[in-house]
Each structure stands twice: as C-alpha cells, then as structure tokens.
mmCIF file of C-alpha atoms and ligand atoms in Angstrom:
data_model
loop_
_atom_site.group_PDB
_atom_site.id
_atom_site.type_symbol
_atom_site.label_atom_id
_atom_site.label_comp_id
_atom_site.label_asym_id
_atom_site.label_seq_id
_atom_site.Cartn_x
_atom_site.Cartn_y
_atom_site.Cartn_z
ATOM 1 C CA MET A 15 144.762 157.725 34.155
ATOM 2 C CA ALA A 16 147.509 155.370 34.788
ATOM 3 C CA ILE A 17 149.973 155.003 37.640
ATOM 4 C CA ALA A 18 153.661 156.162 37.171
ATOM 5 C CA PRO A 19 155.338 152.456 35.988
ATOM 6 C CA VAL A 20 152.751 152.308 33.656
ATOM 7 C CA VAL A 21 153.074 156.424 31.997
ATOM 8 C CA ASN A 22 157.267 155.707 32.168
ATOM 9 C CA ALA A 23 156.136 151.997 29.891
ATOM 10 C CA ILE A 24 154.274 154.076 27.448
ATOM 11 C CA ARG A 25 156.952 156.836 27.112
ATOM 12 C CA VAL A 26 159.827 154.334 26.429
ATOM 13 C CA LEU A 27 157.524 152.514 23.634
ATOM 14 C CA GLU A 28 156.729 155.863 22.078
ATOM 15 C CA ARG A 29 160.656 156.387 21.133
ATOM 16 C CA MET A 30 160.586 152.926 20.090
ATOM 17 C CA VAL A 31 158.429 153.521 17.471
ATOM 18 C CA PRO A 32 157.966 156.387 14.853
ATOM 19 C CA PRO A 33 155.514 158.584 15.202
ATOM 20 C CA GLY A 34 151.836 157.345 14.392
ATOM 21 C CA GLN A 35 152.677 153.526 14.647
ATOM 22 C CA LEU A 36 151.150 151.423 16.866
ATOM 23 C CA LEU A 37 153.644 150.954 20.730
ATOM 24 C CA PHE A 38 153.551 147.021 19.866
ATOM 25 C CA ASP A 39 154.350 147.626 16.247
ATOM 26 C CA HIS A 40 156.339 144.221 14.432
ATOM 27 C CA HIS A 41 157.869 146.822 12.274
ATOM 28 C CA ALA A 42 159.748 148.754 15.067
ATOM 29 C CA HIS A 43 160.227 145.208 17.161
ATOM 30 C CA ASP A 44 160.729 142.316 15.268
ATOM 31 C CA LEU A 45 164.480 143.153 14.477
ATOM 32 C CA ARG A 46 164.977 140.136 12.198
ATOM 33 C CA GLY A 47 162.173 141.812 10.154
ATOM 34 C CA THR A 48 160.809 138.549 8.660
ATOM 35 C CA ARG A 49 157.302 139.460 8.894
ATOM 36 C CA THR A 50 155.800 140.997 6.352
ATOM 37 C CA GLY A 51 152.338 143.408 6.264
ATOM 38 C CA THR A 52 150.733 145.498 9.421
ATOM 39 C CA GLY A 53 150.492 145.380 12.570
ATOM 40 C CA SER A 54 151.333 144.610 16.489
ATOM 41 C CA LEU A 55 153.551 141.566 17.512
ATOM 42 C CA THR A 56 151.730 138.269 17.196
ATOM 43 C CA VAL A 57 150.601 136.331 21.211
ATOM 44 C CA HIS A 58 153.631 133.848 20.709
ATOM 45 C CA SER A 59 156.185 136.845 20.198
ATOM 46 C CA LEU A 60 154.968 138.800 23.105
ATOM 47 C CA GLY A 61 155.289 135.270 25.203
ATOM 48 C CA VAL A 62 158.852 134.983 24.162
ATOM 49 C CA ARG A 63 159.484 138.200 25.399
ATOM 50 C CA VAL A 64 158.186 137.817 28.657
ATOM 51 C CA GLU A 65 160.650 134.934 28.810
ATOM 52 C CA ASP A 66 162.997 136.788 27.698
ATOM 53 C CA PHE A 67 162.713 139.851 30.021
ATOM 54 C CA ILE A 68 163.116 137.091 32.973
ATOM 55 C CA THR A 69 166.118 136.110 31.662
ATOM 56 C CA TRP A 70 167.348 138.976 31.375
ATOM 57 C CA ALA A 71 165.949 140.007 35.086
ATOM 58 C CA ASN A 72 167.881 137.198 36.483
ATOM 59 C CA GLN A 73 170.839 138.264 34.655
ATOM 60 C CA GLU A 74 170.797 141.674 36.185
ATOM 61 C CA ALA A 75 169.976 140.384 39.582
ATOM 62 C CA THR A 76 172.611 137.351 39.714
ATOM 63 C CA ALA A 77 175.099 139.917 38.783
ATOM 64 C CA HIS A 78 174.079 142.176 41.360
ATOM 65 C CA GLY A 79 173.184 139.661 43.896
ATOM 66 C CA LEU A 80 169.571 139.778 44.004
ATOM 67 C CA GLU A 81 167.289 137.705 44.418
ATOM 68 C CA VAL A 82 166.251 135.678 41.032
ATOM 69 C CA ILE A 83 163.010 134.661 39.096
ATOM 70 C CA PRO A 84 162.897 131.291 40.371
ATOM 71 C CA PRO A 85 161.716 128.705 37.911
ATOM 72 C CA ASP A 86 158.176 128.446 36.842
ATOM 73 C CA PRO A 87 156.468 125.129 38.287
ATOM 74 C CA HIS A 88 153.343 125.533 35.615
ATOM 75 C CA GLY A 89 155.773 126.134 32.798
ATOM 76 C CA ARG A 90 156.018 129.231 30.467
ATOM 77 C CA ILE A 91 153.855 132.555 31.697
ATOM 78 C CA GLY A 92 152.630 133.404 28.269
ATOM 79 C CA THR A 93 150.177 136.064 28.358
ATOM 80 C CA GLU A 94 147.206 134.459 29.528
ATOM 81 C CA ARG A 95 148.939 133.930 32.817
ATOM 82 C CA PHE A 96 150.472 137.259 32.268
ATOM 83 C CA ARG A 97 147.050 138.782 32.048
ATOM 84 C CA ARG A 98 146.461 137.290 35.353
ATOM 85 C CA SER A 99 149.333 138.684 37.219
ATOM 86 C CA LEU A 100 148.238 142.147 35.301
ATOM 87 C CA ALA A 101 144.928 141.381 37.144
ATOM 88 C CA TRP A 102 146.205 140.549 40.555
ATOM 89 C CA HIS A 103 148.424 144.086 41.011
ATOM 90 C CA ILE A 104 145.924 146.011 40.112
ATOM 91 C CA ALA A 105 143.602 144.897 42.779
ATOM 92 C CA ARG A 106 146.646 144.458 44.970
ATOM 93 C CA ARG A 107 149.063 147.012 44.014
ATOM 94 C CA PRO A 108 150.303 149.073 47.207
ATOM 95 C CA GLY A 109 147.217 150.990 48.281
ATOM 96 C CA GLY A 110 144.897 148.083 47.456
ATOM 97 C CA LEU A 111 141.826 148.973 46.190
ATOM 98 C CA VAL A 112 142.453 152.768 45.941
ATOM 99 C CA ALA A 113 144.108 151.596 42.301
ATOM 100 C CA LEU A 114 140.509 150.460 41.109
ATOM 101 C CA ALA A 115 139.370 153.680 41.764
ATOM 102 C CA ILE A 116 141.496 155.098 39.005
ATOM 103 C CA GLN A 117 142.879 151.577 36.951
ATOM 104 C CA TYR A 118 140.172 149.438 37.450
ATOM 105 C CA GLY A 119 137.491 151.695 36.141
ATOM 106 C CA HIS A 120 139.407 153.158 32.909
ATOM 107 C CA LEU A 121 140.997 149.268 32.446
ATOM 108 C CA ARG A 122 136.682 148.170 32.651
ATOM 109 C CA THR A 123 135.675 150.343 30.156
ATOM 110 C CA SER A 124 138.531 151.123 28.239
ATOM 111 C CA VAL A 125 140.103 147.350 27.706
ATOM 112 C CA ALA A 126 137.983 145.004 29.083
ATOM 113 C CA ALA A 127 135.225 145.107 26.971
ATOM 114 C CA GLY A 128 137.387 144.236 23.836
ATOM 115 C CA TYR A 129 138.844 141.471 25.506
ATOM 116 C CA ALA A 130 135.732 140.806 27.074
ATOM 117 C CA ALA A 131 133.862 139.976 23.600
ATOM 118 C CA ARG A 132 136.901 138.623 22.659
ATOM 119 C CA SER A 133 136.934 135.223 24.843
ATOM 120 C CA ARG A 134 135.014 133.606 27.998
ATOM 121 C CA ASP A 135 137.248 134.166 30.868
ATOM 122 C CA GLY A 136 138.541 138.122 29.431
ATOM 123 C CA ILE A 137 140.037 140.145 31.856
ATOM 124 C CA HIS A 138 137.275 141.724 32.287
ATOM 125 C CA ASP A 139 136.258 138.376 35.103
ATOM 126 C CA LEU A 140 140.264 137.982 36.147
ATOM 127 C CA LEU A 141 139.976 141.567 37.334
ATOM 128 C CA ASP A 142 136.704 141.073 39.333
ATOM 129 C CA VAL A 143 138.243 137.367 40.866
ATOM 130 C CA GLU A 144 141.330 139.394 41.902
ATOM 131 C CA THR A 145 138.946 142.601 43.412
ATOM 132 C CA ALA A 146 136.675 139.851 45.033
ATOM 133 C CA ARG A 147 139.779 138.142 46.497
ATOM 134 C CA ALA A 148 141.319 141.615 47.572
ATOM 135 C CA THR A 149 138.361 142.443 48.991
ATOM 136 C CA ILE A 150 137.801 139.183 50.499
ATOM 137 C CA ASP A 151 141.424 139.519 52.013
ATOM 138 C CA THR A 152 140.981 142.776 53.618
ATOM 139 C CA VAL A 153 137.772 141.716 55.432
ATOM 140 C CA ALA A 154 139.775 138.553 56.767
ATOM 141 C CA ASP A 155 142.658 140.317 57.827
ATOM 142 C CA LEU A 156 140.653 143.193 59.767
ATOM 143 C CA ASN A 157 139.066 139.401 61.051
ATOM 144 C CA ALA A 158 142.040 138.282 62.955
ATOM 145 C CA ALA A 159 143.121 141.322 63.666
ATOM 146 C CA LEU A 160 140.163 142.451 65.593
ATOM 147 C CA GLU A 161 140.504 138.833 67.170
ATOM 148 C CA ASN A 162 144.141 139.656 68.584
ATOM 149 C CA GLY A 163 142.826 142.610 70.480
ATOM 150 C CA LEU A 164 143.036 145.371 67.645
ATOM 151 C CA GLY A 165 140.903 148.659 68.487
ATOM 152 C CA ILE A 166 139.373 150.227 65.919
ATOM 153 C CA SER A 167 137.428 154.041 65.846
ATOM 154 C CA GLY A 168 135.412 156.356 63.999
ATOM 155 C CA PRO A 169 132.001 157.064 62.506
ATOM 156 C CA ALA A 170 131.626 154.186 61.016
ATOM 157 C CA ALA A 171 133.611 151.242 63.173
ATOM 158 C CA ARG A 172 130.559 149.343 63.846
ATOM 159 C CA ARG A 173 129.683 148.583 60.446
ATOM 160 C CA ALA A 174 133.800 147.623 59.502
ATOM 161 C CA ILE A 175 133.242 144.976 62.514
ATOM 162 C CA LYS A 176 130.026 143.363 61.310
ATOM 163 C CA ALA A 177 131.647 143.328 57.282
ATOM 164 C CA ALA A 178 134.607 141.357 59.357
ATOM 165 C CA ALA A 179 132.830 138.946 60.794
ATOM 166 C CA THR A 180 131.439 137.655 57.484
ATOM 167 C CA ALA A 181 135.087 137.332 56.299
ATOM 168 C CA PRO A 182 135.132 133.025 57.894
ATOM 169 C CA GLN A 183 132.497 132.555 55.501
ATOM 170 C CA TYR A 184 134.487 133.476 52.361
ATOM 171 C CA THR A 185 138.337 132.692 53.255
ATOM 172 C CA GLY A 186 139.950 129.790 51.526
ATOM 173 C CA THR A 187 136.941 129.226 49.173
ATOM 174 C CA VAL A 188 137.700 129.539 45.187
ATOM 175 C CA ILE A 189 135.726 132.303 44.087
ATOM 176 C CA THR A 190 134.488 132.002 40.704
ATOM 177 C CA ALA A 191 133.867 135.103 38.032
ATOM 178 C CA ARG A 192 129.591 134.770 39.001
ATOM 179 C CA GLN A 193 130.477 134.679 43.189
ATOM 180 C CA ALA A 194 133.513 137.424 42.332
ATOM 181 C CA ARG A 195 130.597 139.728 41.138
ATOM 182 C CA GLN A 196 128.010 138.821 43.947
ATOM 183 C CA ILE A 197 130.847 139.664 46.650
ATOM 184 C CA LEU A 198 131.226 143.018 44.675
ATOM 185 C CA ALA A 199 127.865 143.982 44.709
ATOM 186 C CA ASN A 200 127.279 142.898 48.557
ATOM 187 C CA PRO A 201 127.199 146.509 50.250
ATOM 188 C CA GLN A 202 128.474 145.193 53.418
ATOM 189 C CA LEU A 203 132.000 144.255 52.019
ATOM 190 C CA ALA A 204 132.397 147.580 50.979
ATOM 191 C CA VAL A 205 135.577 147.799 52.545
ATOM 192 C CA TYR A 206 138.571 149.654 51.312
ATOM 193 C CA GLU A 207 141.870 150.773 52.810
ATOM 194 C CA ASN A 208 143.065 154.040 51.937
ATOM 195 C CA PRO A 209 147.059 154.054 53.144
ATOM 196 C CA HIS A 210 147.062 157.658 51.622
ATOM 197 C CA THR A 211 144.608 159.219 54.161
ATOM 198 C CA LEU A 212 145.631 156.258 56.740
ATOM 199 C CA LEU A 213 141.977 155.172 57.317
ATOM 200 C CA MET A 214 139.520 152.883 55.947
ATOM 201 C CA CYS A 215 136.553 153.426 54.057
ATOM 202 C CA VAL A 216 133.230 151.307 54.731
ATOM 203 C CA TYR A 217 131.456 152.801 51.803
ATOM 204 C CA LYS A 218 127.764 153.288 51.693
ATOM 205 C CA ARG A 219 126.436 155.876 49.567
ATOM 206 C CA ALA A 220 123.636 157.764 51.244
ATOM 207 C CA LYS A 221 126.884 158.932 53.908
ATOM 208 C CA ALA A 222 129.310 159.654 51.234
ATOM 209 C CA LEU A 223 130.767 163.100 51.198
ATOM 210 C CA CYS A 224 133.424 162.469 47.936
ATOM 211 C CA CYS A 225 130.484 162.077 45.874
ATOM 212 C CA HIS A 226 129.632 165.373 44.499
ATOM 213 C CA ARG A 227 128.275 164.499 41.260
ATOM 214 C CA GLY A 228 125.618 162.346 42.153
ATOM 215 C CA PRO A 229 125.744 158.405 44.274
ATOM 216 C CA LYS A 230 128.390 156.237 42.916
ATOM 217 C CA ASP A 231 128.854 152.314 43.601
ATOM 218 C CA THR A 232 132.485 153.042 45.197
ATOM 219 C CA PRO A 233 133.895 155.604 46.556
ATOM 220 C CA SER A 234 136.565 158.373 45.229
ATOM 221 C CA LEU A 235 139.194 157.356 47.753
ATOM 222 C CA ASP A 236 141.685 160.353 45.978
ATOM 223 C CA GLN A 237 139.126 162.532 47.417
ATOM 224 C CA CYS A 238 138.664 161.743 50.668
ATOM 225 C CA VAL A 239 136.754 164.211 52.796
ATOM 226 C CA PRO A 240 137.983 164.290 56.324
ATOM 227 C CA GLY A 241 134.548 163.836 58.601
ATOM 228 C CA CYS A 242 132.845 161.610 56.457
ATOM 229 C CA ALA A 243 130.557 159.173 58.243
ATOM 230 C CA ASN A 244 132.246 156.722 55.978
ATOM 231 C CA ILE A 245 135.718 156.532 57.769
ATOM 232 C CA ALA A 246 137.040 153.893 60.626
ATOM 233 C CA ARG A 247 140.616 153.633 61.944
ATOM 234 C CA THR A 248 142.292 151.109 63.258
ATOM 235 C CA ASP A 249 145.620 150.883 65.983
ATOM 236 C CA GLN A 250 147.498 150.365 62.783
ATOM 237 C CA HIS A 251 146.512 153.826 60.938
ATOM 238 C CA ALA A 252 147.008 155.464 64.542
ATOM 239 C CA VAL A 253 150.607 153.980 64.015
ATOM 240 C CA GLY A 254 150.673 155.585 60.788
ATOM 241 C CA LEU A 255 149.468 158.454 61.060
ATOM 242 C CA ARG A 256 152.230 159.226 64.034
ATOM 243 C CA HIS A 257 155.051 158.241 61.805
ATOM 244 C CA TYR A 258 153.671 160.537 59.145
ATOM 245 C CA ALA A 259 153.659 163.579 61.500
ATOM 246 C CA THR A 260 156.988 162.805 62.768
ATOM 247 C CA ALA A 261 158.211 162.512 59.276
ATOM 248 C CA LEU A 262 156.444 166.174 58.269
ATOM 249 C CA ASP A 263 158.267 167.200 61.565
ATOM 250 C CA GLN A 264 161.443 166.588 60.379
ATOM 251 C CA GLN A 265 160.510 168.138 57.083
ATOM 252 C CA ALA A 266 159.522 171.471 58.264
ATOM 253 C CA GLY A 267 162.756 171.382 60.305
ATOM 254 C CA ARG A 268 164.371 171.454 57.032
ATOM 255 C CA VAL A 269 161.790 174.692 55.212
ATOM 256 C CA PRO A 270 162.084 177.787 56.809
ATOM 257 C CA GLY A 271 159.244 180.677 56.643
ATOM 258 C CA PRO A 272 155.135 179.282 55.840
ATOM 259 C CA LEU A 273 156.066 176.374 54.087
ATOM 260 C CA GLY A 274 157.194 174.430 57.609
ATOM 261 C CA GLU A 275 154.765 176.198 59.460
ATOM 262 C CA ARG A 276 152.336 174.332 57.424
ATOM 263 C CA LEU A 277 153.820 171.346 57.665
ATOM 264 C CA HIS A 278 153.935 171.242 61.257
ATOM 265 C CA ASP A 279 150.558 172.482 61.700
ATOM 266 C CA ASN A 280 149.716 169.082 59.237
ATOM 267 C CA ALA A 281 151.842 166.911 61.578
ATOM 268 C CA THR A 282 149.884 168.295 64.401
ATOM 269 C CA ARG A 283 146.333 167.709 62.431
ATOM 270 C CA LEU A 284 147.755 164.275 62.011
ATOM 271 C CA ARG A 285 148.551 163.453 65.800
ATOM 272 C CA ASP A 286 145.317 165.252 67.153
ATOM 273 C CA LEU A 287 143.957 162.098 64.469
ATOM 274 C CA ALA A 288 145.782 159.406 66.170
ATOM 275 C CA ASP A 289 145.077 160.939 69.623
ATOM 276 C CA ALA A 290 141.723 160.972 68.895
ATOM 277 C CA HIS A 291 141.853 157.432 67.846
ATOM 278 C CA ASP A 292 143.301 156.096 70.966
ATOM 279 C CA ARG A 293 140.764 158.234 73.015
ATOM 280 C CA THR A 294 137.866 156.400 70.959
ATOM 281 C CA ARG A 295 139.169 153.224 70.318
ATOM 282 C CA THR A 296 136.462 150.136 70.726
ATOM 283 C CA THR A 297 137.740 146.356 70.933
ATOM 284 C CA LEU A 298 135.411 143.188 70.100
ATOM 285 C CA ARG A 299 136.338 142.374 74.159
ATOM 286 C CA ASP A 300 134.308 145.474 74.556
ATOM 287 C CA GLY A 301 131.167 143.687 72.995
ATOM 288 C CA ILE A 302 130.849 146.160 70.390
ATOM 289 C CA ALA A 303 129.427 144.018 68.195
HETATM 290 S S1 SF4 B 90 134.900 160.234 51.822
HETATM 291 FE FE1 SF4 B 90 133.862 158.750 52.952
HETATM 292 S S2 SF4 B 90 133.194 157.902 51.223
HETATM 293 FE FE2 SF4 B 90 134.423 158.986 50.199
HETATM 294 S S3 SF4 B 90 136.460 158.147 50.329
HETATM 295 FE FE3 SF4 B 90 136.509 158.971 52.178
HETATM 296 S S4 SF4 B 90 135.515 157.765 53.783
HETATM 297 FE FE4 SF4 B 90 134.602 156.974 51.980
#
C-alpha cells in the first residue's frame, strides 16, 4: 500500500523501462550507455539525478515566477540526505502519523530491514528518529495551545492533557535513535492527530475499537470508530468539523435525491459533534489536569 504520489511515480517508471526490468535499470536510464552489465543506477548517478532535478525544478519555477529551491548551505543533497528527507516526509506528511499506519509499517518491514542491515544509520533509525520528533512536535503543539486557552473534549481529553504536559522535557533536545525508540515505546506519548476524522487519538490498546484482529501497538487510524474511548477533540477540530459540514452542504445542494440527503445528514452529524465539543469542552483553567 502506498500514497498516490508514490504510485504515480512507480507507474511512470514502469513506462520508462521495458517489461521485467528493474525500475531504475541502468540500461533504460543511463542514456550515454557507457556502463556494461546488469543492475540499477549507482548511488553516485542517483545523487547527480537529484541535483539535476533541482536544476530542472528551478528553471520551471523561474519560468512561472514561482519560488525556487534555495542553494543548500551544506552542499549537495546526495542519497544519504535524500533518505533523511524521505523519513521526515513519511513522519510528517499531511495526516502526520496517519501516514505511518500505512507507509511506515510497510517501509519498516519491506525496505528498512535491508537498509538497516547494511549501515548503522539505516533508514530504520531515521524513521524512528523522525517519528519520535513528529510525536514530540504533536504533544508540544498541543501543550502550547492548551496553555493559550485551547479547549479539549472527549473521553481521552484528560490523557491528552497529561501527554501534553510531558512535552517540555523533550522539546529542543537532539534525539538519538535510542531515545527515539524509548519515546515511541512510551505509552503516555501515544498521541496521534487524525485530520481525516477530525479528532486526536490518544491510543490505549485496551480501549481501542479499531483493533478487531487483536491488540496492536498502533491504532488503525484509517479505520477509526466513532465512540471509541481514545478520542479527544480540540477547538481546532470543532472548527474543522464545521468547515467540512459546510462543504458537504454545498455539495449536497448540487446533488439531488438520496445522495444529496445523505450528504446533508453527514453535515448534520459533523455539526452535532462540533456542538457536543462546545458543550463539554474544558481548558487548563478549569483545572482538569
Ligand atoms: S478507533 Fe479509537 S484507537 Fe482506533 S484510531 Fe480511532 S480513536 Fe484511535
């Protein structure tokens, strides 16, 4: 399972190479054809391609009056740093840790083992570090927002506040791979933002309704079940719910019949959730912690 840009990139590569060949087969990609034998592009060639891509992207950006990729003060990007960027995006792409439920699990099992076996700082460690940093950022952002008067509701609100309170001890520190593993194993820090369902999952295995096939270490965010005791919602989620409800109503206005009615019903359900948040929300000033 992969996200759409990855699938699209693979489909493009499949059209560039003859059937049955490697996606980065050097015969198909090395147009000078100076190398003999089989195999994929070398690490050096891939590093050059990354630089070529930046040059091309900047030419296009300049032609269209867009922002260019600035010169890198640390020199060429190369495959090492490209991997680090990859890990950063996996941990933080829109949906944040939602992506991890899909892609990270896949990468860890399919790719990471191979990389990790070959180098001490394999992608396995990079993913752990970036995931831990994303987790700390999530709880640190929540902590700052709560201190600024953000309201929170839901059965897991108290646990979310407790997790947020631990943030200051981690912020600003450099996280090593070992510390990252400790952070990821800390059940108190299991806070996942789920923008698709406009809620925050404060994961506790015993309470999770999404784990039909036995307890797991991470929630199935793509199969979130309304009414789960791990749900918390903030004022920001309530705003998001109302925005989404308005968009559904607008869509419903253009769709006649049962489909339009269903869209209206969904909009009403989302507004009800936002209203329930407003009625039950609490803040740090209410002394919940
Ligand atoms: S069902 Fe519960 S545990 Fe699963 S993702 Fe939703 S809130 Fe988290």
